[in-house]
CSV table of C-alpha atoms in Angstrom, one decimal:
chain,number,residue,atom,x,y,z
P,1,MET,CA,14.3,-76.1,-20.9
P,2,ALA,CA,17.0,-73.7,-22.1
P,3,GLY,CA,14.4,-72.1,-24.3
P,4,ASP,CA,11.9,-71.8,-21.5
P,5,ASP,CA,14.6,-70.2,-19.2
P,6,HIS,CA,15.5,-67.8,-22.0
P,7,GLY,CA,11.9,-66.8,-22.4
P,8,VAL,CA,11.5,-66.3,-18.7
P,9,ILE,CA,14.7,-64.1,-18.6
P,10,THR,CA,13.5,-62.1,-21.6
P,11,GLU,CA,10.1,-61.5,-19.9
P,12,GLU,CA,11.8,-60.5,-16.7
P,13,ARG,CA,14.1,-58.1,-18.5
P,14,ASP,CA,11.2,-56.6,-20.5
P,15,ALA,CA,9.2,-56.2,-17.2
P,16,GLY,CA,12.3,-54.6,-15.6
P,17,GLU,CA,12.6,-52.2,-18.5
P,18,VAL,CA,9.0,-51.3,-18.3
P,19,ASP,CA,9.2,-50.8,-14.5
P,20,GLY,CA,12.4,-48.8,-15.0
P,21,SER,CA,10.8,-46.5,-17.6
P,22,ILE,CA,7.8,-46.0,-15.3
P,23,ASP,CA,10.2,-45.1,-12.5
P,24,VAL,CA,12.1,-42.7,-14.7
P,25,GLY,CA,8.8,-41.1,-15.8
P,26,ARG,CA,7.7,-40.7,-12.2
P,27,GLY,CA,11.1,-39.1,-11.4
P,28,LEU,CA,10.7,-36.7,-14.3
P,29,ASP,CA,7.2,-35.8,-13.1
P,30,ALA,CA,8.5,-35.2,-9.7
P,31,LEU,CA,10.9,-32.7,-11.0
P,32,ASP,CA,8.0,-30.6,-12.3
P,33,THR,CA,6.1,-30.9,-9.0
P,34,PRO,CA,6.5,-27.9,-6.6
P,35,THR,CA,8.0,-29.2,-3.4
P,36,GLU,CA,6.7,-27.9,-0.1
P,37,ARG,CA,9.0,-27.7,2.9
P,38,ARG,CA,7.3,-27.2,6.2
P,39,VAL,CA,9.1,-24.7,8.4
P,40,PRO,CA,8.3,-24.6,12.2
P,41,TRP,CA,6.3,-21.6,13.3
P,42,TRP,CA,9.1,-20.4,15.6
P,43,ARG,CA,11.6,-20.4,12.8
P,44,ARG,CA,9.2,-18.4,10.6
P,45,PHE,CA,8.6,-16.0,13.5
P,46,LEU,CA,12.4,-15.6,13.9
P,47,THR,CA,13.1,-15.0,10.2
P,48,SER,CA,10.0,-12.9,9.2
P,49,VAL,CA,8.8,-11.1,12.4
P,50,VAL,CA,11.8,-10.5,14.5
P,51,PRO,CA,14.1,-8.7,12.0
P,52,PRO,CA,11.6,-5.9,11.2
P,53,ILE,CA,10.9,-5.4,14.9
P,54,VAL,CA,14.7,-5.2,15.6
P,55,ALA,CA,15.1,-2.7,12.7
P,56,VAL,CA,12.3,-0.5,14.0
P,57,ALA,CA,13.7,-0.6,17.5
P,58,LEU,CA,17.1,0.4,16.2
P,59,PHE,CA,15.6,3.2,14.3
P,60,VAL,CA,13.8,4.5,17.4
P,61,VAL,CA,16.9,4.2,19.4
P,62,VAL,CA,18.9,6.3,16.9
P,63,TRP,CA,16.1,8.8,16.7
P,64,GLN,CA,16.1,9.1,20.6
P,65,ILE,CA,19.8,9.6,20.6
P,66,LEU,CA,19.7,12.3,18.0
P,67,TRP,CA,16.9,14.1,19.9
P,68,ALA,CA,18.7,13.8,23.2
P,69,SER,CA,21.9,15.2,21.7
P,70,ALA,CA,19.9,18.4,20.7
P,71,ILE,CA,21.6,18.6,17.3
P,72,LEU,CA,18.3,20.0,15.9
P,73,PRO,CA,15.8,22.1,17.8
P,74,GLU,CA,12.7,20.5,19.3
P,75,PHE,CA,10.4,22.0,16.6
P,76,LYS,CA,12.4,20.3,13.9
P,77,LEU,CA,13.1,17.0,15.5
P,78,PRO,CA,10.6,16.1,18.3
P,79,ALA,CA,11.1,13.2,20.7
P,80,PRO,CA,9.8,9.8,19.7
P,81,ALA,CA,7.6,9.8,22.7
P,82,ALA,CA,5.9,13.0,21.5
P,83,VAL,CA,5.3,11.6,18.0
P,84,PHE,CA,4.0,8.2,19.2
P,85,GLY,CA,1.9,10.1,21.9
P,86,THR,CA,0.3,12.0,19.1
P,87,ILE,CA,-0.5,8.8,17.2
P,88,GLY,CA,-1.9,7.3,20.4
P,89,ASN,CA,-4.1,10.4,21.0
P,90,GLU,CA,-5.5,10.2,17.5
P,91,PHE,CA,-6.4,6.5,18.0
P,92,ALA,CA,-7.9,7.2,21.4
P,93,GLY,CA,-10.0,10.0,20.0
P,94,GLY,CA,-11.3,7.8,17.2
P,95,GLN,CA,-9.9,10.1,14.5
P,96,ALA,CA,-7.0,7.9,13.3
P,97,LEU,CA,-9.2,5.1,12.1
P,98,SER,CA,-11.5,7.6,10.2
P,99,ILE,CA,-8.4,9.3,8.6
P,100,ILE,CA,-6.8,6.0,7.6
P,101,TRP,CA,-10.1,4.6,6.2
P,102,THR,CA,-10.7,7.7,4.1
P,103,SER,CA,-7.3,7.2,2.4
P,104,ILE,CA,-7.4,3.4,2.1
P,105,SER,CA,-10.9,3.3,0.6
P,106,ARG,CA,-9.9,5.8,-2.0
P,107,ALA,CA,-6.7,4.0,-2.8
P,108,VAL,CA,-8.4,0.6,-3.1
P,109,LEU,CA,-11.2,1.9,-5.3
P,110,GLY,CA,-8.7,3.9,-7.5
P,111,PHE,CA,-6.5,0.8,-7.8
P,112,LEU,CA,-9.4,-1.4,-8.9
P,113,PHE,CA,-10.3,1.2,-11.6
P,114,ALA,CA,-6.7,1.2,-12.7
P,115,VAL,CA,-6.6,-2.6,-13.0
P,116,ILE,CA,-9.8,-2.5,-15.1
P,117,VAL,CA,-8.3,0.1,-17.4
P,118,GLY,CA,-4.6,-1.1,-17.4
P,119,THR,CA,-5.2,-4.8,-18.0
P,120,PRO,CA,-6.9,-4.5,-21.5
P,121,LEU,CA,-4.6,-1.7,-22.4
P,122,GLY,CA,-1.5,-3.8,-21.6
P,123,LEU,CA,-3.0,-6.7,-23.6
P,124,LEU,CA,-3.5,-4.4,-26.6
P,125,VAL,CA,0.0,-3.0,-26.4
P,126,ALA,CA,1.6,-6.5,-26.0
P,127,THR,CA,-0.3,-8.2,-28.7
P,128,VAL,CA,-1.0,-5.6,-31.4
P,129,PRO,CA,2.2,-4.2,-33.0
P,130,LEU,CA,0.6,-1.0,-34.3
P,131,VAL,CA,-0.8,-0.2,-30.8
P,132,ARG,CA,2.5,-0.9,-29.3
P,133,SER,CA,4.3,1.5,-31.6
P,134,ALA,CA,1.8,4.2,-31.0
P,135,ILE,CA,1.2,3.9,-27.2
P,136,GLY,CA,4.2,1.9,-25.8
P,137,PRO,CA,6.5,4.9,-25.5
P,138,VAL,CA,3.7,7.1,-24.1
P,139,LEU,CA,3.1,4.5,-21.4
P,140,THR,CA,6.7,4.5,-20.5
P,141,GLY,CA,6.9,8.2,-20.4
P,142,LEU,CA,3.7,8.4,-18.2
P,143,GLN,CA,5.2,5.9,-15.8
P,144,SER,CA,8.2,8.1,-15.2
P,145,LEU,CA,6.1,11.3,-14.9
P,146,PRO,CA,5.7,12.3,-11.2
P,147,SER,CA,2.0,11.9,-10.3
P,148,VAL,CA,2.1,15.2,-8.4
P,149,ALA,CA,2.3,16.9,-11.8
P,150,TRP,CA,-1.2,15.8,-12.6
P,151,VAL,CA,-2.8,17.5,-9.5
P,152,PRO,CA,-3.0,21.1,-10.7
P,153,ALA,CA,-4.5,20.0,-14.1
P,154,ALA,CA,-6.9,17.7,-12.4
P,155,VAL,CA,-8.1,20.5,-10.0
P,156,LEU,CA,-8.7,22.7,-13.0
P,157,TRP,CA,-10.6,20.0,-14.9
P,158,PHE,CA,-12.6,18.4,-12.1
P,159,GLY,CA,-12.5,21.0,-9.3
P,160,LEU,CA,-12.1,20.1,-5.7
P,161,THR,CA,-14.0,16.8,-6.0
P,162,ASP,CA,-13.4,13.1,-5.7
P,163,GLY,CA,-12.9,13.1,-9.5
P,164,THR,CA,-9.6,14.9,-9.0
P,165,ILE,CA,-8.4,12.3,-6.5
P,166,TYR,CA,-9.3,9.3,-8.6
P,167,PHE,CA,-7.9,10.9,-11.8
P,168,VAL,CA,-4.5,11.4,-10.2
P,169,VAL,CA,-4.6,7.8,-8.9
P,170,LEU,CA,-5.5,6.4,-12.3
P,171,MET,CA,-2.7,8.3,-14.1
P,172,GLY,CA,-0.2,7.1,-11.5
P,173,ALA,CA,-1.2,3.4,-11.5
P,174,VAL,CA,-2.4,2.6,-15.1
P,175,PRO,CA,1.0,2.9,-16.8
P,176,SER,CA,2.7,0.6,-14.2
P,177,ILE,CA,-0.1,-2.0,-14.5
P,178,ALA,CA,-0.1,-2.0,-18.3
P,179,ASN,CA,3.7,-2.1,-18.6
P,180,GLY,CA,3.9,-4.9,-16.0
P,181,LEU,CA,1.5,-7.0,-18.1
P,182,VAL,CA,3.5,-6.2,-21.3
P,183,SER,CA,6.7,-7.3,-19.6
P,184,GLY,CA,5.0,-10.5,-18.4
P,185,ILE,CA,3.7,-11.4,-21.8
P,186,GLU,CA,7.1,-10.8,-23.4
P,187,GLN,CA,8.5,-13.5,-21.2
P,188,VAL,CA,5.9,-16.1,-22.3
P,189,PRO,CA,7.4,-18.7,-24.6
P,190,PRO,CA,6.0,-18.2,-28.1
P,191,LEU,CA,5.2,-21.9,-28.3
P,192,LEU,CA,2.3,-21.6,-25.9
P,193,PRO,CA,0.0,-19.3,-28.0
P,194,ARG,CA,0.9,-21.3,-31.1
P,195,VAL,CA,-0.4,-24.4,-29.4
P,196,GLY,CA,-3.6,-22.6,-28.5
P,197,TYR,CA,-4.1,-21.5,-32.1
P,198,ALA,CA,-3.4,-25.0,-33.3
P,199,MET,CA,-6.1,-26.3,-31.0
P,200,GLY,CA,-8.6,-23.8,-32.4
P,201,ALA,CA,-8.4,-21.0,-29.8
P,202,THR,CA,-9.4,-17.5,-31.0
P,203,ARG,CA,-7.2,-14.5,-30.4
P,204,PHE,CA,-9.3,-13.5,-27.4
P,205,GLN,CA,-9.3,-17.0,-26.0
P,206,ALA,CA,-5.6,-17.3,-26.4
P,207,ALA,CA,-5.1,-14.0,-24.6
P,208,ARG,CA,-7.5,-14.9,-21.7
P,209,LEU,CA,-6.7,-18.5,-21.3
P,210,ILE,CA,-3.0,-18.7,-22.2
P,211,MET,CA,-1.3,-15.4,-22.3
P,212,LEU,CA,-2.7,-14.0,-19.0
P,213,PRO,CA,-2.1,-17.1,-16.9
P,214,ALA,CA,1.4,-17.6,-18.3
P,215,ALA,CA,2.2,-13.9,-17.8
P,216,LEU,CA,0.8,-13.8,-14.2
P,217,PRO,CA,4.2,-13.5,-12.3
P,218,GLY,CA,5.2,-10.4,-14.4
P,219,PHE,CA,1.7,-9.0,-14.3
P,220,PHE,CA,1.6,-9.4,-10.5
P,221,ALA,CA,4.8,-7.5,-10.3
P,222,GLY,CA,3.1,-4.7,-12.3
P,223,LEU,CA,0.1,-4.8,-9.9
P,224,LYS,CA,2.4,-4.4,-6.9
P,225,GLN,CA,4.1,-1.4,-8.6
P,226,GLY,CA,0.7,-0.1,-9.6
P,227,TRP,CA,-0.5,-0.2,-6.0
P,228,ALA,CA,2.6,1.6,-4.9
P,229,PHE,CA,2.0,4.3,-7.5
P,230,SER,CA,-1.7,4.5,-6.5
P,231,TRP,CA,-0.8,5.1,-2.8
P,232,ARG,CA,1.9,7.7,-3.7
P,233,SER,CA,-0.5,9.5,-6.2
P,234,LEU,CA,-3.3,9.5,-3.6
P,235,MET,CA,-1.0,11.1,-1.0
P,236,ALA,CA,0.1,13.8,-3.5
P,237,ALA,CA,-3.5,14.5,-4.4
P,238,GLU,CA,-4.7,14.7,-0.8
P,239,ILE,CA,-1.8,17.0,0.2
P,240,ILE,CA,-2.4,19.5,-2.5
P,241,ALA,CA,-6.2,19.3,-3.2
P,242,THR,CA,-7.6,20.0,0.3
P,243,SER,CA,-11.2,20.8,0.9
P,244,PRO,CA,-13.9,20.0,3.5
P,245,SER,CA,-15.9,18.4,0.7
P,246,LEU,CA,-13.0,15.9,0.0
P,247,GLY,CA,-13.0,14.5,3.5
P,248,PHE,CA,-9.9,14.2,5.7
P,249,GLY,CA,-7.3,11.6,4.7
P,250,LEU,CA,-3.7,11.0,5.6
P,251,GLY,CA,-2.5,13.5,3.1
P,252,ALA,CA,-4.8,16.2,4.4
P,253,TYR,CA,-3.6,15.3,7.9
P,254,LEU,CA,0.0,15.7,6.9
P,255,ASN,CA,-0.8,19.0,5.2
P,256,GLN,CA,-2.6,20.2,8.3
P,257,GLY,CA,0.4,19.5,10.5
P,258,GLU,CA,2.7,21.4,8.1
P,259,SER,CA,0.3,24.4,8.1
P,260,LEU,CA,0.2,24.5,11.9
P,261,SER,CA,4.0,23.9,12.1
P,262,ASP,CA,3.2,20.9,14.3
P,263,MET,CA,6.1,18.6,13.7
P,264,PRO,CA,4.9,15.7,15.9
P,265,SER,CA,1.7,15.6,13.7
P,266,VAL,CA,3.7,15.7,10.5
P,267,MET,CA,5.9,12.8,11.6
P,268,ALA,CA,2.9,10.9,12.9
P,269,ALA,CA,1.2,11.3,9.5
P,270,ILE,CA,4.4,10.0,7.8
P,271,ILE,CA,4.6,7.0,10.1
P,272,LEU,CA,0.9,6.2,9.5
P,273,ILE,CA,1.3,6.4,5.7
P,274,LEU,CA,4.3,4.1,6.0
P,275,ILE,CA,2.5,1.6,8.2
P,276,VAL,CA,-0.5,1.4,5.8
P,277,GLY,CA,1.8,0.9,2.8
P,278,ILE,CA,3.8,-1.9,4.6
P,279,GLY,CA,0.6,-3.4,6.0
P,280,VAL,CA,-1.0,-3.8,2.5
P,281,GLU,CA,2.1,-5.3,1.2
P,282,LEU,CA,2.3,-7.9,4.0
P,283,ILE,CA,-1.4,-8.7,4.3
P,284,ALA,CA,-2.4,-8.7,0.6
P,285,PHE,CA,0.4,-8.8,-1.9
P,286,ARG,CA,3.0,-10.9,-0.3
P,287,PRO,CA,0.8,-14.0,0.4
P,288,ALA,CA,-0.7,-13.8,-3.1
P,289,GLU,CA,2.7,-13.6,-4.6
P,290,ARG,CA,3.9,-16.5,-2.6
P,291,ARG,CA,1.0,-18.7,-3.8
P,292,ILE,CA,1.6,-17.7,-7.4
P,293,LEU,CA,5.3,-18.6,-7.2
P,294,GLN,CA,4.6,-21.8,-5.4
P,295,ALA,CA,2.1,-22.9,-8.0
P,296,ARG,CA,4.9,-22.6,-10.6
P,297,GLY,CA,7.6,-24.2,-8.5
P,298,LEU,CA,9.5,-21.0,-8.1
P,299,ALA,CA,9.2,-20.8,-4.3
P,300,THR,CA,9.1,-23.3,-1.5
P,301,GLY,CA,7.7,-23.2,2.0
P,302,PRO,CA,4.4,-22.1,3.5
C-alpha cells in the first residue's frame, strides 16, 4: 500500500511539474504577444483631436491680437479673417482643389519613384562593404544638401518640364530613404541573417525575406523623412520653376502671391502647404507606423 501511495504521489508530482512547465511556457509566450488595450473613443478624441484644435485656436488668437495691435502694417500681417477668406474663396471657386491636386499628384509620384530607386540603393550600401565605402558618404552629403540647390541645374538640364520637378523631388527623397534603410539594417541582430544562410537562403532571399522585414521600423522612419523631403523639394521646384506648361501647384500659387505683393494669398498658400503635409502624416503614415509597431509589440492601443 505504501508503495502504491508513493507511486501515486510521484505521478501527481510529475503531472504537476508538467503542468507547471506548460504554464511557464504559456507565460513566456504571453510576454512575446503584443497586448492590445482598448481605449474609449471619447478618450481618443480628447487626447488626439482636441489638443491640435486647441493649439490652432491659440495660434489664431495670438495672430488676431498681433494684427489688432497694429505692430506691423496690414500689407505685412493681414487679419486672420482675410487669409481664411482667401482660402474660402479659392475653394468656392474650385481652384483650391485643382492647385492641391497638382502638387499632391506630383509629390506622390515622385515619392514612389524615390522608393523604387532608394530601396535597392540602401540595400546595396548596407550589405556590400565596397559600395558603402564608395557611396555612403555621398548619400549623407546629398541628404544634407538643400534641395533648392538642384533647381537651377535641373532647369538647365531638363528645361521647364515635369522632368525638372521630378528630378528635384528624387534628389531630395532618395538619400533619406536609402539612409533610413541602412540605419534599419544596422539595427538587425546579426544572428537573423546567419540563421537564414544556415537554412539555405541565398543573399537575395536573405535580404528580401529577413533583412527588409526586420529593418522595417527603421526603414519606415526613412520613408517618412523621404516624404517630408519630397514635399519640401517639390515646393522649392514649383516656386522657382514656374511656367504655364508645368501647371499651377501650391508652390506656383505661393510665388504668384509674392509677385503680386498679395500677403493674404501668400499666407493662404503657406497654410494649405502645411495642411497637406499634416494631412498626409495623419492619414497615411501614422496609422501604418502604429500597425508596424503594434505587430512588434512596441506600441499598444488601437
